[in-house]
Coordinates of C-alpha atoms (C1' of nucleotides) in Angstrom, one line a residue:
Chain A
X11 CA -15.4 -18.5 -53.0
X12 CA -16.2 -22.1 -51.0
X13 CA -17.2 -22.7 -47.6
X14 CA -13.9 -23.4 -47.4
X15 CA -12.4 -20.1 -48.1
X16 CA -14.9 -18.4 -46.3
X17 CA -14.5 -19.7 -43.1
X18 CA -10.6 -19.2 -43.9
X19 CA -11.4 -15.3 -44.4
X20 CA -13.5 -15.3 -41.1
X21 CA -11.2 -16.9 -38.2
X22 CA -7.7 -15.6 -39.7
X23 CA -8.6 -12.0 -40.4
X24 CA -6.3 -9.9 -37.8
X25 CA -8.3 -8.8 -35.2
X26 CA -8.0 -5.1 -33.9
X27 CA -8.5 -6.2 -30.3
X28 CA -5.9 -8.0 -28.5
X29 CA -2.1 -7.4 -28.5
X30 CA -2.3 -3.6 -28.8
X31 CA -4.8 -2.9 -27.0
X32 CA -3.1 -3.8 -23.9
X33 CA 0.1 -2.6 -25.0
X34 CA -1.6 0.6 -25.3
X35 CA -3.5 0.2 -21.8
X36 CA -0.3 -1.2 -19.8
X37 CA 1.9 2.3 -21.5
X38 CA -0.6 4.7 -20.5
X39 CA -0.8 2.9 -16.8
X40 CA 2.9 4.0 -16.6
X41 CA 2.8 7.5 -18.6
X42 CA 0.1 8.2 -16.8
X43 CA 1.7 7.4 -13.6
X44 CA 4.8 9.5 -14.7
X45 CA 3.6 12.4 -15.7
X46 CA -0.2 12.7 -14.2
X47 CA -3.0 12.4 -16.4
X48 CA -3.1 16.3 -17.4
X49 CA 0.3 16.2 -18.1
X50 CA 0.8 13.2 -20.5
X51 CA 0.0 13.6 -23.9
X52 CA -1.9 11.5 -25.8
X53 CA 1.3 11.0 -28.0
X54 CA 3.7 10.1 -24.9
X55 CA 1.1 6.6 -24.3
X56 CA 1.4 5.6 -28.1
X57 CA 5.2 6.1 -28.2
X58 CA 5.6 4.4 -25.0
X59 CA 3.4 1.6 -26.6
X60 CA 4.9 1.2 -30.1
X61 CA 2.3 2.7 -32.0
X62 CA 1.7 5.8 -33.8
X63 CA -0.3 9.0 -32.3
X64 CA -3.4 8.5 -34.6
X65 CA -3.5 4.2 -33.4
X66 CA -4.6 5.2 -30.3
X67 CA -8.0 6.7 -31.6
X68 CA -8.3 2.9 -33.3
X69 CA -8.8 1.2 -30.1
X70 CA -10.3 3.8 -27.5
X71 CA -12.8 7.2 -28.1
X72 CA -10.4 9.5 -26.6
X73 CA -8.2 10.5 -24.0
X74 CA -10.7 10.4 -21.5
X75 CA -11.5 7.0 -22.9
X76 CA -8.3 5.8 -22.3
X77 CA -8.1 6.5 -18.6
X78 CA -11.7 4.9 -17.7
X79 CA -10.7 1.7 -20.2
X80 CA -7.5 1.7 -18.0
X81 CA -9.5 1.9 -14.4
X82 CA -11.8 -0.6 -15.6
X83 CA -9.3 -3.0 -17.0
X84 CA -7.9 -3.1 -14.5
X85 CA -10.3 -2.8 -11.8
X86 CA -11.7 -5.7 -12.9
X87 CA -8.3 -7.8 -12.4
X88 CA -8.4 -6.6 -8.8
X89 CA -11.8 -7.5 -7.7
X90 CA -11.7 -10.5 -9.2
X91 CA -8.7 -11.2 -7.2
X92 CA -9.9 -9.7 -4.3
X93 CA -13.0 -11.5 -4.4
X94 CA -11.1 -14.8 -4.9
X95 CA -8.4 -14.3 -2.1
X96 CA -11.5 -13.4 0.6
X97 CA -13.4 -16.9 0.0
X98 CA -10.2 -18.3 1.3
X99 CA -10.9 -17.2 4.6
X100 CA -12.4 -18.2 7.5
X101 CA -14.1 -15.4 9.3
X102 CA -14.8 -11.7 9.1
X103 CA -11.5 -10.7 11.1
X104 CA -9.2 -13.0 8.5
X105 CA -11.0 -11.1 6.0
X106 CA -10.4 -8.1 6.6
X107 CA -6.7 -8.6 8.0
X108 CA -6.7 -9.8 3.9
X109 CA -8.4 -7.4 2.8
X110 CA -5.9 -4.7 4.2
X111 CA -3.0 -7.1 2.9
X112 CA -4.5 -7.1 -0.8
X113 CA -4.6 -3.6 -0.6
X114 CA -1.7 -2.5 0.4
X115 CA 0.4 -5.0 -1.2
X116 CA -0.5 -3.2 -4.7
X117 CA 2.4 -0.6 -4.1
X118 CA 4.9 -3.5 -4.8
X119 CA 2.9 -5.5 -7.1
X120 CA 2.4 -2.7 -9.3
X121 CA 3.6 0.5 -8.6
X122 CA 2.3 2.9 -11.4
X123 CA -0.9 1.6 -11.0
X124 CA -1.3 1.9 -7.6
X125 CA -0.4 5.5 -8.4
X126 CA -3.1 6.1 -10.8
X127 CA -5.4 4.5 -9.0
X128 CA -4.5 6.5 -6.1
X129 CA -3.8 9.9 -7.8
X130 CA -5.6 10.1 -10.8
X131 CA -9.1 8.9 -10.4
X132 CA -9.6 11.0 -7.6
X133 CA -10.1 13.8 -10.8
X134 CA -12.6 16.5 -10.8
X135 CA -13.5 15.3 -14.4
X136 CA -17.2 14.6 -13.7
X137 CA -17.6 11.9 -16.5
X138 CA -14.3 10.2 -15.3
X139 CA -16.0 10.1 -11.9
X140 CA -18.6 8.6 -12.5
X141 CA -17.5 5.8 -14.1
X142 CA -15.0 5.2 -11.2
X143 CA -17.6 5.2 -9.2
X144 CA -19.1 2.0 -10.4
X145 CA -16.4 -0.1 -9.5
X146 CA -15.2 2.0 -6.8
X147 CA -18.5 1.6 -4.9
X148 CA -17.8 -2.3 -5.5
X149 CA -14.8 -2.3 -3.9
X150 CA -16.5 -0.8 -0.9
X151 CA -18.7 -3.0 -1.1
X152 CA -16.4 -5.8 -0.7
X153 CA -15.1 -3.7 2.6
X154 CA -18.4 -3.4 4.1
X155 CA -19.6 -6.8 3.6
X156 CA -16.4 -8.1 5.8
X157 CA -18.2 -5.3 8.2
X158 CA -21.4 -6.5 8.3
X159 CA -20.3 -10.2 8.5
X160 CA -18.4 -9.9 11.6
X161 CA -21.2 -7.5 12.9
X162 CA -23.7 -10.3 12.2
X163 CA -21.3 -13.1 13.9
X164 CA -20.6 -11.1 16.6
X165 CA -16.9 -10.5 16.4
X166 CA -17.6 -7.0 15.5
X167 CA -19.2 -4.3 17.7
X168 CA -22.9 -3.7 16.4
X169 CA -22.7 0.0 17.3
X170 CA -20.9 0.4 14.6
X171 CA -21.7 1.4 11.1
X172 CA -20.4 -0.3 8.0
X173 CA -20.7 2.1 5.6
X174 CA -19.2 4.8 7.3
X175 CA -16.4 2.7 8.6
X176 CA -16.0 1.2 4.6
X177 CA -15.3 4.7 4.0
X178 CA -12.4 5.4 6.8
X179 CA -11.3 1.9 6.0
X180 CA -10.3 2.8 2.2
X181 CA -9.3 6.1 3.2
X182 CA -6.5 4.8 5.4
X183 CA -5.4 2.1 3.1
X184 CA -5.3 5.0 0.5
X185 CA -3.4 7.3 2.3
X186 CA -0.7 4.9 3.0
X187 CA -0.6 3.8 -0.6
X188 CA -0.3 7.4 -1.4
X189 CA 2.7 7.6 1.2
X190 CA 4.8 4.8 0.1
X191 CA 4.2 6.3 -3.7
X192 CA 5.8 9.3 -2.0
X193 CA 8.3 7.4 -0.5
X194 CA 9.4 5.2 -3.5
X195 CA 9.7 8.9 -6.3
X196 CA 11.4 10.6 -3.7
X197 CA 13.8 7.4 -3.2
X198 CA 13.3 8.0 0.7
X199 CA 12.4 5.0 2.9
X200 CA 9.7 4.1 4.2
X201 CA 8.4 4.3 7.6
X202 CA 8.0 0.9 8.2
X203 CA 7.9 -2.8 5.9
X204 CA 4.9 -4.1 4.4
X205 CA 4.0 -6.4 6.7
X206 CA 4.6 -3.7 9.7
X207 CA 1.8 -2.0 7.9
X208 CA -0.5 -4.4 7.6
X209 CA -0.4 -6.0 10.9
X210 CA -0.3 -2.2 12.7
X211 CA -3.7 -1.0 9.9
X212 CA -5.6 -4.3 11.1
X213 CA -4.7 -3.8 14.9
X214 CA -5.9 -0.5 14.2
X215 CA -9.2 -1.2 13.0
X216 CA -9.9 -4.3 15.4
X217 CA -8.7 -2.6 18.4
X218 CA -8.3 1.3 18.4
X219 CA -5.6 2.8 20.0
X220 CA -7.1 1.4 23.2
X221 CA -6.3 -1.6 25.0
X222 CA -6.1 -5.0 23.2
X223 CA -9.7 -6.6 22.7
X224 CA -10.0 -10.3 22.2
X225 CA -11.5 -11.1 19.0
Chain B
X1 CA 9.5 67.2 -1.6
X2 CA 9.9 68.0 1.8
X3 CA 9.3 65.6 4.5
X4 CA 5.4 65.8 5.0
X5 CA 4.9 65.1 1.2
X6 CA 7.2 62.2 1.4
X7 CA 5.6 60.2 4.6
X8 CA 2.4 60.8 2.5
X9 CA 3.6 59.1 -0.4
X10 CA 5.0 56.0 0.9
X11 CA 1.9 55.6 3.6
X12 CA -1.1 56.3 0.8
X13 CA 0.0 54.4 -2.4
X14 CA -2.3 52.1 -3.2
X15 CA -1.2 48.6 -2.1
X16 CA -0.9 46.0 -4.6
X17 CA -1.6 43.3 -1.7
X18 CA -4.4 43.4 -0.3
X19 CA -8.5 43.3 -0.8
X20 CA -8.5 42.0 -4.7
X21 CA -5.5 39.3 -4.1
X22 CA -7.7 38.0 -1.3
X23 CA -10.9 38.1 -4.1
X24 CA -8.6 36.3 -6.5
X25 CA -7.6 33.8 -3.8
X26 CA -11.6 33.1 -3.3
X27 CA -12.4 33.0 -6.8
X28 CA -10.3 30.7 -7.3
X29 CA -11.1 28.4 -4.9
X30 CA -14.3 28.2 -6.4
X31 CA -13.4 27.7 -9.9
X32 CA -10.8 25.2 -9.1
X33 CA -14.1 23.2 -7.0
X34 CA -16.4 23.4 -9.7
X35 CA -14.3 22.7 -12.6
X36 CA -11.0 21.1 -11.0
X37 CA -7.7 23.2 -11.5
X38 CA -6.8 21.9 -15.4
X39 CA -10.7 22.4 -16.2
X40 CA -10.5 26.0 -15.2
X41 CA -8.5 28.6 -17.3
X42 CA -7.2 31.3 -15.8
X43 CA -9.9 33.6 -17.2
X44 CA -12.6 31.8 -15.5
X45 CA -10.9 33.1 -12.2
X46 CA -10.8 36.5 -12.9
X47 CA -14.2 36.4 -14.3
X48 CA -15.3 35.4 -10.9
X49 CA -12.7 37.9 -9.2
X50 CA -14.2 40.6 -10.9
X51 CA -11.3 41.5 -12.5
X52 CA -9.2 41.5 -16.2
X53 CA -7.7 38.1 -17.5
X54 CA -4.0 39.6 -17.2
X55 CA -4.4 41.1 -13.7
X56 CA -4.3 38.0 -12.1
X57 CA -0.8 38.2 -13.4
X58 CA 0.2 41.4 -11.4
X59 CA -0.5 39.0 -8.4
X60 CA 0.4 35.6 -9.2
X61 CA 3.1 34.3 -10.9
X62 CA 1.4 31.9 -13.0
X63 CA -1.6 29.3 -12.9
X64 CA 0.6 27.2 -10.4
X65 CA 1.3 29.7 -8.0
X66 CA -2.6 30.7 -8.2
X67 CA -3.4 27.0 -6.6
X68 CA 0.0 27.2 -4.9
X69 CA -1.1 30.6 -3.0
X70 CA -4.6 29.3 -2.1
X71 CA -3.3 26.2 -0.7
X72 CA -0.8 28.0 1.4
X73 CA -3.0 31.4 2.7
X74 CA -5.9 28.6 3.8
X75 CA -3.7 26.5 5.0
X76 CA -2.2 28.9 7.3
X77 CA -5.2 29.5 8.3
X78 CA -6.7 26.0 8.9
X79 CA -3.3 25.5 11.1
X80 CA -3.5 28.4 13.2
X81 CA -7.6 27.8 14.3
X82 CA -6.5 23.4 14.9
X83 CA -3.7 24.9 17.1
X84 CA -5.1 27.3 19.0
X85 CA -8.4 25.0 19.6
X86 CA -6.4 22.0 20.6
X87 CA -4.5 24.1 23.1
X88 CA -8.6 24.1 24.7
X89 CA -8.1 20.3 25.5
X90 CA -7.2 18.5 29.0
X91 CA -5.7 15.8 27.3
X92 CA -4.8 13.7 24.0
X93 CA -8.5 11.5 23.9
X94 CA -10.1 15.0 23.6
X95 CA -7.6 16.2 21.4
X96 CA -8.2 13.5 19.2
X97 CA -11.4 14.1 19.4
X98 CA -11.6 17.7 18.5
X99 CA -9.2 17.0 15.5
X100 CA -11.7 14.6 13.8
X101 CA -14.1 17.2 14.6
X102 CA -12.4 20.1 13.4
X103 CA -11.4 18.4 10.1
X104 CA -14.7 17.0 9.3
X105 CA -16.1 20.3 10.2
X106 CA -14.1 21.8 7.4
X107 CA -16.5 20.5 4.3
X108 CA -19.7 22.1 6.2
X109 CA -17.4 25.2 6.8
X110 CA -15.9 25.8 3.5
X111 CA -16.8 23.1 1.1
X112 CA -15.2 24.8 -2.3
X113 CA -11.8 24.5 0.0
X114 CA -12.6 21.3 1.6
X115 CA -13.2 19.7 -2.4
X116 CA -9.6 21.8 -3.7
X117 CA -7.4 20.6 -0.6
X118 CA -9.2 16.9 -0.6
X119 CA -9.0 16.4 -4.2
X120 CA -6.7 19.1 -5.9
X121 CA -3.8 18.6 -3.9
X122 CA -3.4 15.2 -4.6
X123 CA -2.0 16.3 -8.2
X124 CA 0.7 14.6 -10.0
X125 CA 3.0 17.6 -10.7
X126 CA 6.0 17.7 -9.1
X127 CA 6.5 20.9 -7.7
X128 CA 3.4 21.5 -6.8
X129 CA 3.4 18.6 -4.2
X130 CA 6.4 20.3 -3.1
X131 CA 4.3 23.3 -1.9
X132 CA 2.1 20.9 -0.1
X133 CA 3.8 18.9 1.5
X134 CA 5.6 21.5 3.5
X135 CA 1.6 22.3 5.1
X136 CA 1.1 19.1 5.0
X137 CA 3.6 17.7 7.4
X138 CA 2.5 20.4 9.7
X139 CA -0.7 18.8 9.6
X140 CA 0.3 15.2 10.2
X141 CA 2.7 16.7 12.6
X142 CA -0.1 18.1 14.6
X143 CA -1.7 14.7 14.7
X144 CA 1.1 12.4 15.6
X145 CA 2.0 15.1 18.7
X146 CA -1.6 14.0 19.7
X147 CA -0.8 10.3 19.3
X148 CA 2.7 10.7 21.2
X149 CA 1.2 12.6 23.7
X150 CA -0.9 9.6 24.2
X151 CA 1.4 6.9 24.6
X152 CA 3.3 9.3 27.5
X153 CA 0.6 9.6 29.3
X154 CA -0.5 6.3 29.1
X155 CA -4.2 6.4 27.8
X156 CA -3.0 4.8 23.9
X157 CA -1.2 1.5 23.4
X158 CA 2.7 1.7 23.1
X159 CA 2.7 -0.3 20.5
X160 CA 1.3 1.5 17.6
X161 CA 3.3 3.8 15.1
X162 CA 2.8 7.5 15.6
X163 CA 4.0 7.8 11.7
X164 CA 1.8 5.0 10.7
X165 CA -1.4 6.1 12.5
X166 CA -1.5 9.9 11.8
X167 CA -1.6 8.9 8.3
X168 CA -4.2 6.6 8.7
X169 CA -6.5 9.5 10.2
X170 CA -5.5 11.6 8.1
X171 CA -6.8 8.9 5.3
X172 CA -9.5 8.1 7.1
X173 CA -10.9 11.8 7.2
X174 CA -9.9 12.6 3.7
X175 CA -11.9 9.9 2.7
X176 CA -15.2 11.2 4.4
X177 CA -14.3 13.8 3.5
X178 CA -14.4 12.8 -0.2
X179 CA -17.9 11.2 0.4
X180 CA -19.6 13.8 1.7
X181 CA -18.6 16.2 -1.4
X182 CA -19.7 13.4 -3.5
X183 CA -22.9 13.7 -1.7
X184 CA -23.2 17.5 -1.8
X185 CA -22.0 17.7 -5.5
X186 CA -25.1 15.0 -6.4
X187 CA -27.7 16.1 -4.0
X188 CA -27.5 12.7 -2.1
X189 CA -28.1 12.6 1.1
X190 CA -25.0 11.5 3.3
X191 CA -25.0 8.6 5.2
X192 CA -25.2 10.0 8.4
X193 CA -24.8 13.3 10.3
X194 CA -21.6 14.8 10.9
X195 CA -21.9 14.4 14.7
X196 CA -22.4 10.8 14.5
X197 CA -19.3 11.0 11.6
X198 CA -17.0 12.5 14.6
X199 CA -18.2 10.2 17.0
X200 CA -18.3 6.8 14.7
X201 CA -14.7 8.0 13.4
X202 CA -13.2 8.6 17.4
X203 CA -14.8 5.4 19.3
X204 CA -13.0 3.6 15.6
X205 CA -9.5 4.8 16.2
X206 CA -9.9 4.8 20.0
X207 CA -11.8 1.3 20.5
X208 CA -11.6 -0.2 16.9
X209 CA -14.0 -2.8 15.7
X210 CA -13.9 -4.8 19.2
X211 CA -15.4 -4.1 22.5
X212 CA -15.1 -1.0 23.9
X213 CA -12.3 0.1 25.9
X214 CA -11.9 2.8 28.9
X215 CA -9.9 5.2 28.1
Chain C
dC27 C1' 5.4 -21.6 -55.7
dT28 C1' 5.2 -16.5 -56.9
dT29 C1' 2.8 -12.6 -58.0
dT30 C1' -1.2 -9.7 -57.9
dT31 C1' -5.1 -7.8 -55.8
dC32 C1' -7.8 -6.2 -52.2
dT33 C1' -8.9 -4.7 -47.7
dA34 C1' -8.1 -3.4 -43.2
dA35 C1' -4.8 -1.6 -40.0
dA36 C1' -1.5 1.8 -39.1
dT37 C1' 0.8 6.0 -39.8
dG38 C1' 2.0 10.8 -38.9
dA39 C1' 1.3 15.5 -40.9
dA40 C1' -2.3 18.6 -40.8
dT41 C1' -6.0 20.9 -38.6
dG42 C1' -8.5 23.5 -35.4
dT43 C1' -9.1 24.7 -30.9
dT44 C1' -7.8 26.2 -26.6
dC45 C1' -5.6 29.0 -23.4
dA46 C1' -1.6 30.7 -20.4
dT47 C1' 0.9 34.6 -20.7
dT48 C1' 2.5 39.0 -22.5
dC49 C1' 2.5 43.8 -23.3
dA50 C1' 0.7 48.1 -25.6
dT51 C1' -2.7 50.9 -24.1
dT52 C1' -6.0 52.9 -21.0
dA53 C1' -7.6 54.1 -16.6
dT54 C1' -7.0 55.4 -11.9
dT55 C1' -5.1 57.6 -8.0
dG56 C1' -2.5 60.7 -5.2
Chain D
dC6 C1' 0.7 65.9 -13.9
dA7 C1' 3.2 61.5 -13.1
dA8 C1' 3.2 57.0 -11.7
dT9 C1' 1.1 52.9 -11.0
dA10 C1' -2.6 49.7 -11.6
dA11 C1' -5.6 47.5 -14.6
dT12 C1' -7.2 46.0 -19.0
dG13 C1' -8.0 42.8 -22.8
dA14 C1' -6.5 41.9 -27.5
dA15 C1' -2.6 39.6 -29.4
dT16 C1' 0.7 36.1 -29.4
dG17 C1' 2.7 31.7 -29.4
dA18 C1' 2.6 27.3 -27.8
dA19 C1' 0.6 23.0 -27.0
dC20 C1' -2.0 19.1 -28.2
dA21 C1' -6.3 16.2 -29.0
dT22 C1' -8.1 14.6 -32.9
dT23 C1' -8.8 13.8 -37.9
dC24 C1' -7.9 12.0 -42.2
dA25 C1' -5.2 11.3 -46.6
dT26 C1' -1.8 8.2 -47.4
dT27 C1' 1.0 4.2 -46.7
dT28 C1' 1.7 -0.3 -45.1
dA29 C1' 0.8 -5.0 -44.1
dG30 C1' -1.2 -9.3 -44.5
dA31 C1' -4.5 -12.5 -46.4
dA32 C1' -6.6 -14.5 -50.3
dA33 C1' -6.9 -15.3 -55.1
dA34 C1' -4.8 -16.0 -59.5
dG35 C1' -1.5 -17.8 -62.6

DNA sequence: CTTTTCTAAATGAATGTTCATTCATTATTG
DNA sequence: CAATAATGAATGAACATTCATTTAGAAAAG
């Protein structure tokens, strides 16, 4: 066996990662989605993938594996986009108008995932939890920095507090992700487009149900 | 069996209904906090009911109507008390007000029911969102009134979205909701009292993140 | 080039555990 | 005593996970 062969051996080898592992990951997004988390068996993610029941245990630890490799997968997609999309503007205020926009426009980007996002990681599972939490506490981060930017630059009221405010913030966003989810499996229309939404959330949160303020 | 033996049988059997389906009911509220409602067996339930595995049978239908029953009985109840204390308010900014209140109040109040409605509820299977979305509606339904009644009488903007808004709260709540159980379950301390809570969450729905407005 | 060998990946039946629910039996009450 | 409530072991189903076996693909040999 020459150098030659050996470095042969070493780059073509098949490589467990890759391919399947995302077919397995995008299939249990959607099983997932379908059925909830309890309700899916491990089995329904490999045959919606293309794989057999025993693959699975291949490419994550188990079950619980699976969901927490799913939230972080794709977690990390989001915040990277998030992060990306929020350099783009200029001030706190355009920040968080995108911020709302990013957010809400997962329900049509991608629907089941929006759903387990949504649905199933708010779980009792404590382990699950906790690594949601990570991430999830990144994402409010994110939230709270547009807070404390337009606090510091004065377009934002001082009084308030950014990491209470994160938290109602998310929450609302949530809750009308959760609606729309409602709205799309029980084929009844929404309340209102998109866009509707997102300019009535950021209204909302800039000026109250009061009158208008000038930003 | 003359008549005096007969009015004594029907008014002194022993009622089915009664003191140990309300101990079941609590029990399982419990459980269902501590251990989320597929993480609990039925056993555990009657364990803390004080009473045999298959008894909770003579009462319940099956595990679904166990969470089914305790979201419905509580919910009734939570309904009736936001009802008759809104009725105390002169008009929709102190309605508002006392809603935030009353909701937020609910984790200090009853926190194993504040965790099962906040983060049970939000289950994937079917019929059981059925159940609570009837309750549910109610509750939005008691929101938007407030909202509506706003725009009437002139203190909130004609231009937001009653359907929009009252699930925003709602989200909003849920949400700190969600953080202060997180904070309770960890032995964190929460981010601030839940006076300044009610008061951050009313002047940000009523004033937003500009300057203040008069009401 | 074809065939053989070897190794890793993939398969899916088997395994063991869990638990919701039932029901024969016991206990309680009027 | 009779009727009803309560009990808890038994039952059957479900399914996550394991692991013996098969398959696939790369490399070596002829």
């Amino acid at each position: 066996m020459n150098e030659h062969s050996f470095r042969k051996g070493i780059v073509l080898v098949r490589p467990r990662e890759g391919d399947k592992r995302r077919r397995i990951i995008d299939a249990a997004v959607h099983v997932f989605s379908e059925r909830g988390f309890f309700n899916s068996r491990v089995n329904d993610v490999a045959e919606a993938a293309g794989v057999a029941g025993g693959t699975i245990y291949l490419y994550f630890k188990n079950k619980d594996d699976l969901l927490i490799s799913v939230f972080e997968d794709r977690m990390d997609t989001i915040l990277a986009m998030l992060k990306s999309e929020l350099r783009k503007e200029l001030n706190p205020s355009g920040q968080l108008k995108r911020f709302i926009e990013l957010h809400l426009e997962l329900v049509q980007r991608d629907q089941a995932l929006a759903d387990v996002l949504a649905v199933e990681l708010r779980q009792s599972a404590k382990f699950v939890r906790e690594y949601r939490a990570r991430k999830f506490y990144e994402y409010l981060g994110v939230a709270e920095d547009i807070l404390t930017d337009g606090i510091k630059d004065g377009s934002f009221r001082a009084d308030i507090d950014p990491k209470l405010y994160r938290r109602a913030l998310f929450g609302a966003l949530d809750e009308l992700t959760v609606m729309w989810l409602a709205c799309a499996r029980e084929d009844r229309p929404a309340p209102c487009s998109l866009n509707d939404a997102v300019n009535q959330v950021f209204n909302l949160f800039v000026s109250g149900l009061g009158p208008e303020a000038k930003l």
